[in-house]
Amino acid sequence: MIGAICAAFGYRSIIQQHLTFRGHHQRALAFSAVANIMTPPHSGETILSMSEVEDIGIAANDGKSSAEMKTIARLVSTTQSSFEQCGQRLRDGKLVSFPTETVYGLGCHALDQSAVQKVFDAKERPLSDPLIVHVTKSEDALELWDASTSMSRSEISNQAQQQEIEKKVLNVLTEAFFPGPLTLVARAHPSIPQILMANTGFVACRSPSHPIARALISAAKVPIAAPSANKFGHVSPTLAEHVMDDLGQEDVWIIDPTLNAAEGTKEQEGHSPVCQVGVESTVAKVEMSDEQNKGSITILRHGAISSSSIREALAKNGLSDYFEVSDSVRFTSKKVSNVAPGQTIKHYSPNVPCFMVDASRQCQQNELSQEEKAILAQSVIIDYGKRLSGYQQHVLAYRDLSVEGDASMAASSVFETLRWSERIQGANRVFVPDIILANNEDALDLAVKDKLTRAASAVIVNTFA
């Protein structure tokens, strides 16, 4: 029996889980009667009930292996002809997967409701998890938000002033961070399909900087809605082969920059990500409050753009007095409708049960029991900054995201490394460190912590048995 601690950025709540291990299988037998999983401080909301916690689970995703299924997806190259065909395919309501600077996306025509539904179906994604719209120009993004709507003279002047301030801050943030790894969420223009927004009334939009993504959007001549190109809850893809592993049985074209168009073969082998940042974009929600000419900018998902960078952009444009910038990263059940993706507690999970190791068992190795040694002998460790290096000799396989604790290096490889852990023959558990950060840590450190926390469904263990 192990004591499991659910944790995330400023709170810790204990859930006792009774686990049994038989061969390569893990089975959660029971939860305690009381669980208290909450959002971080300042949100004031309890997100999960006990039944919802049970619904999440921590076991691997079930399903048939790719070898048992027929491959339908198609790899395509980055020739001009390929872009034109992919653009037409998107206009026709079909799906195209493409690399961005963050991860591979699964794209569709954002304003075609039936095309958007195909994305949810292919990913097996709940409609409670909204999609991000991708555009090339800031002005295209502004057209998606309600702040760009012209107001009639009969409307209240205070409302008009607030709308102007909201429009100004959206202009400032898009000019400062587009193209790049920042997604902005704001109240949607009335023309935006509700299916994109989980019926919340807020739409998320960003402008990717990756040249392939920008070329595809230009060829499509329509905004592209695109979540990560993987089955829901699984590890996000940073290579075309990752997309094929997850979505090979779906009707999707996958743009592969390593494909030799003339010969239909790979130009290079290996596992170097084509997505340089390696983790999803920062998501920030912009909203005006009831107080006159006041608003908030809330970080909903950590990525490469920090809250301090956003504050600097506001200050540079004289908007600091109008907007409070804060973090409110949530850990929710998939049943909860969110205004932004990446909020569910189980996310980015490998197909092997994953756990975070409590700080008390890091660095200085405690004496291991025989039972712990036996379990580690069938386990993989994904480390960061040598926190778990003392256990390296005991495990099937070990990899450190960055021995030096370099956040950029760790972020660029975290998803590929989580997928690597699935490929280790005989492994039935993955252990990652619980990363304790100071308040002023790098944005990518926060992003890496977030990805590993969700990969482990926020479950921390202080014993390997």
PDB file of C-alpha atoms in Angstrom, residues 257-419:
ATOM      1  CA  PRO A 257       9.339  17.795 -43.079  1.00  0.00           C
ATOM      2  CA  THR A 258      11.773  14.860 -43.168  1.00  0.00           C
ATOM      3  CA  LEU A 259       9.925  13.186 -46.053  1.00  0.00           C
ATOM      4  CA  ASN A 260      11.689  13.136 -49.411  1.00  0.00           C
ATOM      5  CA  ALA A 261       8.877  14.034 -51.808  1.00  0.00           C
ATOM      6  CA  ALA A 262      10.569  12.526 -54.865  1.00  0.00           C
ATOM      7  CA  GLU A 263      11.255   9.114 -53.338  1.00  0.00           C
ATOM      8  CA  GLY A 264       8.615   8.919 -50.623  1.00  0.00           C
ATOM      9  CA  THR A 265      11.293   8.069 -48.078  1.00  0.00           C
ATOM     10  CA  LYS A 266      12.727   9.683 -44.965  1.00  0.00           C
ATOM     11  CA  GLU A 267      15.631  12.068 -45.464  1.00  0.00           C
ATOM     12  CA  GLN A 268      16.829  11.553 -41.888  1.00  0.00           C
ATOM     13  CA  GLU A 269      16.275   9.187 -39.018  1.00  0.00           C
ATOM     14  CA  GLY A 270      16.256   9.713 -35.276  1.00  0.00           C
ATOM     15  CA  HIS A 271      14.061  11.368 -32.714  1.00  0.00           C
ATOM     16  CA  SER A 272      15.001  15.053 -32.865  1.00  0.00           C
ATOM     17  CA  PRO A 273      11.788  17.046 -32.474  1.00  0.00           C
ATOM     18  CA  VAL A 274      10.807  19.388 -35.306  1.00  0.00           C
ATOM     19  CA  CYS A 275       8.884  21.392 -32.692  1.00  0.00           C
ATOM     20  CA  GLN A 276      11.568  23.573 -31.112  1.00  0.00           C
ATOM     21  CA  VAL A 277       9.796  24.709 -27.921  1.00  0.00           C
ATOM     22  CA  GLY A 278       8.535  21.194 -27.292  1.00  0.00           C
ATOM     23  CA  VAL A 279       5.655  22.065 -24.933  1.00  0.00           C
ATOM     24  CA  GLU A 280       2.322  23.670 -25.702  1.00  0.00           C
ATOM     25  CA  SER A 281       1.812  27.428 -25.766  1.00  0.00           C
ATOM     26  CA  THR A 282       1.176  29.546 -22.712  1.00  0.00           C
ATOM     27  CA  VAL A 283      -2.565  30.242 -22.463  1.00  0.00           C
ATOM     28  CA  ALA A 284      -3.722  33.607 -21.067  1.00  0.00           C
ATOM     29  CA  LYS A 285      -7.345  34.673 -20.635  1.00  0.00           C
ATOM     30  CA  VAL A 286      -8.243  38.358 -21.088  1.00  0.00           C
ATOM     31  CA  GLU A 287     -11.442  39.508 -19.427  1.00  0.00           C
ATOM     32  CA  MET A 288     -12.935  42.807 -18.333  1.00  0.00           C
ATOM     33  CA  SER A 289     -14.452  42.995 -14.839  1.00  0.00           C
ATOM     34  CA  ASP A 290     -17.598  44.730 -13.569  1.00  0.00           C
ATOM     35  CA  GLU A 291     -15.392  47.444 -12.122  1.00  0.00           C
ATOM     36  CA  GLN A 292     -15.099  50.415 -14.450  1.00  0.00           C
ATOM     37  CA  ASN A 293     -12.223  50.087 -16.951  1.00  0.00           C
ATOM     38  CA  LYS A 294     -10.589  47.238 -15.032  1.00  0.00           C
ATOM     39  CA  GLY A 295      -9.722  43.782 -16.264  1.00  0.00           C
ATOM     40  CA  SER A 296      -7.676  40.659 -15.642  1.00  0.00           C
ATOM     41  CA  ILE A 297      -5.180  38.547 -17.553  1.00  0.00           C
ATOM     42  CA  THR A 298      -5.057  35.030 -16.144  1.00  0.00           C
ATOM     43  CA  ILE A 299      -2.459  32.389 -17.021  1.00  0.00           C
ATOM     44  CA  LEU A 300      -4.409  29.158 -17.522  1.00  0.00           C
ATOM     45  CA  ARG A 301      -1.592  26.996 -18.905  1.00  0.00           C
ATOM     46  CA  HIS A 302       2.162  27.409 -18.479  1.00  0.00           C
ATOM     47  CA  GLY A 303       4.376  27.547 -21.557  1.00  0.00           C
ATOM     48  CA  ALA A 304       7.324  29.522 -22.917  1.00  0.00           C
ATOM     49  CA  ILE A 305       5.774  32.971 -22.332  1.00  0.00           C
ATOM     50  CA  SER A 306       5.864  34.033 -18.670  1.00  0.00           C
ATOM     51  CA  SER A 307       3.436  36.197 -16.724  1.00  0.00           C
ATOM     52  CA  SER A 308       6.314  38.640 -16.115  1.00  0.00           C
ATOM     53  CA  SER A 309       6.771  39.031 -19.893  1.00  0.00           C
ATOM     54  CA  ILE A 310       3.083  39.882 -20.195  1.00  0.00           C
ATOM     55  CA  ARG A 311       3.377  42.428 -17.373  1.00  0.00           C
ATOM     56  CA  GLU A 312       6.323  44.037 -19.157  1.00  0.00           C
ATOM     57  CA  ALA A 313       4.290  44.372 -22.367  1.00  0.00           C
ATOM     58  CA  LEU A 314       1.436  46.000 -20.433  1.00  0.00           C
ATOM     59  CA  ALA A 315       3.771  48.425 -18.676  1.00  0.00           C
ATOM     60  CA  LYS A 316       5.445  49.396 -21.928  1.00  0.00           C
ATOM     61  CA  ASN A 317       2.069  50.378 -23.357  1.00  0.00           C
ATOM     62  CA  GLY A 318       0.606  52.123 -20.300  1.00  0.00           C
ATOM     63  CA  LEU A 319      -1.884  49.384 -19.452  1.00  0.00           C
ATOM     64  CA  SER A 320      -0.550  48.178 -16.093  1.00  0.00           C
ATOM     65  CA  ASP A 321      -3.181  50.118 -14.130  1.00  0.00           C
ATOM     66  CA  TYR A 322      -6.002  48.490 -16.069  1.00  0.00           C
ATOM     67  CA  PHE A 323      -5.095  44.803 -15.824  1.00  0.00           C
ATOM     68  CA  GLU A 324      -4.052  42.463 -13.026  1.00  0.00           C
ATOM     69  CA  VAL A 325      -1.952  39.509 -14.214  1.00  0.00           C
ATOM     70  CA  SER A 326      -2.198  36.289 -12.208  1.00  0.00           C
ATOM     71  CA  ASP A 327      -1.833  32.511 -12.479  1.00  0.00           C
ATOM     72  CA  SER A 328      -4.807  30.189 -12.150  1.00  0.00           C
ATOM     73  CA  VAL A 329      -3.706  26.806 -13.442  1.00  0.00           C
ATOM     74  CA  ARG A 330      -6.539  24.330 -12.885  1.00  0.00           C
ATOM     75  CA  PHE A 331      -6.646  20.555 -12.478  1.00  0.00           C
ATOM     76  CA  THR A 332     -10.112  19.417 -13.520  1.00  0.00           C
ATOM     77  CA  SER A 333     -12.080  16.360 -14.489  1.00  0.00           C
ATOM     78  CA  LYS A 334     -12.674  15.911 -18.217  1.00  0.00           C
ATOM     79  CA  LYS A 335     -16.374  16.490 -17.431  1.00  0.00           C
ATOM     80  CA  VAL A 336     -15.717  20.149 -16.558  1.00  0.00           C
ATOM     81  CA  SER A 337     -16.096  22.638 -19.441  1.00  0.00           C
ATOM     82  CA  ASN A 338     -13.020  24.853 -19.636  1.00  0.00           C
ATOM     83  CA  VAL A 339     -12.308  28.056 -21.559  1.00  0.00           C
ATOM     84  CA  ALA A 340      -8.849  26.727 -22.488  1.00  0.00           C
ATOM     85  CA  PRO A 341      -7.331  23.310 -23.247  1.00  0.00           C
ATOM     86  CA  GLY A 342      -4.785  21.495 -21.077  1.00  0.00           C
ATOM     87  CA  GLN A 343      -6.727  21.836 -17.816  1.00  0.00           C
ATOM     88  CA  THR A 344      -7.582  18.201 -17.106  1.00  0.00           C
ATOM     89  CA  ILE A 345      -5.712  16.517 -14.271  1.00  0.00           C
ATOM     90  CA  LYS A 346      -4.836  13.475 -16.402  1.00  0.00           C
ATOM     91  CA  HIS A 347      -3.034  14.720 -19.492  1.00  0.00           C
ATOM     92  CA  TYR A 348       0.179  14.015 -21.433  1.00  0.00           C
ATOM     93  CA  SER A 349       0.112  10.521 -19.906  1.00  0.00           C
ATOM     94  CA  PRO A 350       2.264   7.657 -21.202  1.00  0.00           C
ATOM     95  CA  ASN A 351       0.662   4.252 -21.722  1.00  0.00           C
ATOM     96  CA  VAL A 352       2.381   3.053 -18.554  1.00  0.00           C
ATOM     97  CA  PRO A 353       1.195   4.131 -15.071  1.00  0.00           C
ATOM     98  CA  CYS A 354       3.179   7.203 -14.030  1.00  0.00           C
ATOM     99  CA  PHE A 355       3.928   8.608 -10.556  1.00  0.00           C
ATOM    100  CA  MET A 356       5.804  11.580  -9.121  1.00  0.00           C
ATOM    101  CA  VAL A 357       8.393  10.853  -6.430  1.00  0.00           C
ATOM    102  CA  ASP A 358       8.090  13.020  -3.343  1.00  0.00           C
ATOM    103  CA  ALA A 359      10.961  15.403  -2.531  1.00  0.00           C
ATOM    104  CA  SER A 360      11.711  13.372   0.609  1.00  0.00           C
ATOM    105  CA  ARG A 361      12.852  10.461  -1.595  1.00  0.00           C
ATOM    106  CA  GLN A 362      14.928  12.547  -4.026  1.00  0.00           C
ATOM    107  CA  CYS A 363      18.675  13.290  -4.173  1.00  0.00           C
ATOM    108  CA  GLN A 364      19.763  11.463  -1.013  1.00  0.00           C
ATOM    109  CA  GLN A 365      18.758   7.855  -1.512  1.00  0.00           C
ATOM    110  CA  ASN A 366      16.981   6.127   1.345  1.00  0.00           C
ATOM    111  CA  GLU A 367      17.668   2.449   1.901  1.00  0.00           C
ATOM    112  CA  LEU A 368      15.455   0.461  -0.450  1.00  0.00           C
ATOM    113  CA  SER A 369      13.385  -2.472   0.717  1.00  0.00           C
ATOM    114  CA  GLN A 370      13.495  -5.705  -1.276  1.00  0.00           C
ATOM    115  CA  GLU A 371       9.973  -4.979  -2.500  1.00  0.00           C
ATOM    116  CA  GLU A 372      11.019  -1.529  -3.717  1.00  0.00           C
ATOM    117  CA  LYS A 373      14.054  -2.983  -5.532  1.00  0.00           C
ATOM    118  CA  ALA A 374      11.827  -5.525  -7.256  1.00  0.00           C
ATOM    119  CA  ILE A 375       9.421  -2.815  -8.437  1.00  0.00           C
ATOM    120  CA  LEU A 376      12.200  -0.480  -9.605  1.00  0.00           C
ATOM    121  CA  ALA A 377      13.667  -3.374 -11.610  1.00  0.00           C
ATOM    122  CA  GLN A 378      10.516  -3.194 -13.747  1.00  0.00           C
ATOM    123  CA  SER A 379      10.345   0.618 -13.884  1.00  0.00           C
ATOM    124  CA  VAL A 380      11.565   3.601 -15.890  1.00  0.00           C
ATOM    125  CA  ILE A 381      12.782   6.863 -14.376  1.00  0.00           C
ATOM    126  CA  ILE A 382      12.459  10.187 -16.206  1.00  0.00           C
ATOM    127  CA  ASP A 383      14.584  12.609 -14.218  1.00  0.00           C
ATOM    128  CA  TYR A 384      15.204  16.363 -14.198  1.00  0.00           C
ATOM    129  CA  GLY A 385      18.340  17.904 -12.721  1.00  0.00           C
ATOM    130  CA  LYS A 386      19.607  14.565 -11.265  1.00  0.00           C
ATOM    131  CA  ARG A 387      16.896  14.545  -8.590  1.00  0.00           C
ATOM    132  CA  LEU A 388      16.406  10.766  -8.917  1.00  0.00           C
ATOM    133  CA  SER A 389      19.893   9.808 -10.115  1.00  0.00           C
ATOM    134  CA  GLY A 390      20.527   7.751  -6.967  1.00  0.00           C
ATOM    135  CA  TYR A 391      18.071   5.134  -8.244  1.00  0.00           C
ATOM    136  CA  GLN A 392      19.523   4.829 -11.762  1.00  0.00           C
ATOM    137  CA  GLN A 393      21.301   1.523 -11.089  1.00  0.00           C
ATOM    138  CA  HIS A 394      18.067  -0.117  -9.945  1.00  0.00           C
ATOM    139  CA  VAL A 395      15.771   0.615 -12.928  1.00  0.00           C
ATOM    140  CA  LEU A 396      15.194  -0.827 -16.386  1.00  0.00           C
ATOM    141  CA  ALA A 397      15.914   2.507 -18.060  1.00  0.00           C
ATOM    142  CA  TYR A 398      16.823   6.036 -16.988  1.00  0.00           C
ATOM    143  CA  ARG A 399      16.861   9.350 -18.814  1.00  0.00           C
ATOM    144  CA  ASP A 400      17.411  12.893 -17.490  1.00  0.00           C
ATOM    145  CA  LEU A 401      15.599  15.722 -19.306  1.00  0.00           C
ATOM    146  CA  SER A 402      18.549  17.950 -18.394  1.00  0.00           C
ATOM    147  CA  VAL A 403      21.311  17.010 -15.988  1.00  0.00           C
ATOM    148  CA  GLU A 404      22.064  20.718 -15.504  1.00  0.00           C
ATOM    149  CA  GLY A 405      18.400  21.557 -14.875  1.00  0.00           C
ATOM    150  CA  ASP A 406      18.142  23.602 -18.095  1.00  0.00           C
ATOM    151  CA  ALA A 407      14.435  24.323 -18.572  1.00  0.00           C
ATOM    152  CA  SER A 408      14.657  24.948 -22.313  1.00  0.00           C
ATOM    153  CA  MET A 409      16.403  21.613 -22.898  1.00  0.00           C
ATOM    154  CA  ALA A 410      13.929  19.795 -20.661  1.00  0.00           C
ATOM    155  CA  ALA A 411      10.885  21.372 -22.338  1.00  0.00           C
ATOM    156  CA  SER A 412      12.113  20.487 -25.824  1.00  0.00           C
ATOM    157  CA  SER A 413      12.429  16.797 -24.930  1.00  0.00           C
ATOM    158  CA  VAL A 414       9.790  16.101 -22.260  1.00  0.00           C
ATOM    159  CA  PHE A 415       7.106  14.731 -24.600  1.00  0.00           C
ATOM    160  CA  GLU A 416       9.532  12.630 -26.659  1.00  0.00           C
ATOM    161  CA  THR A 417      10.960  11.237 -23.406  1.00  0.00           C
ATOM    162  CA  LEU A 418       7.504  10.340 -22.059  1.00  0.00           C
ATOM    163  CA  ARG A 419       6.865   8.468 -25.312  1.00  0.00           C
TER     164      ARG A 419
END
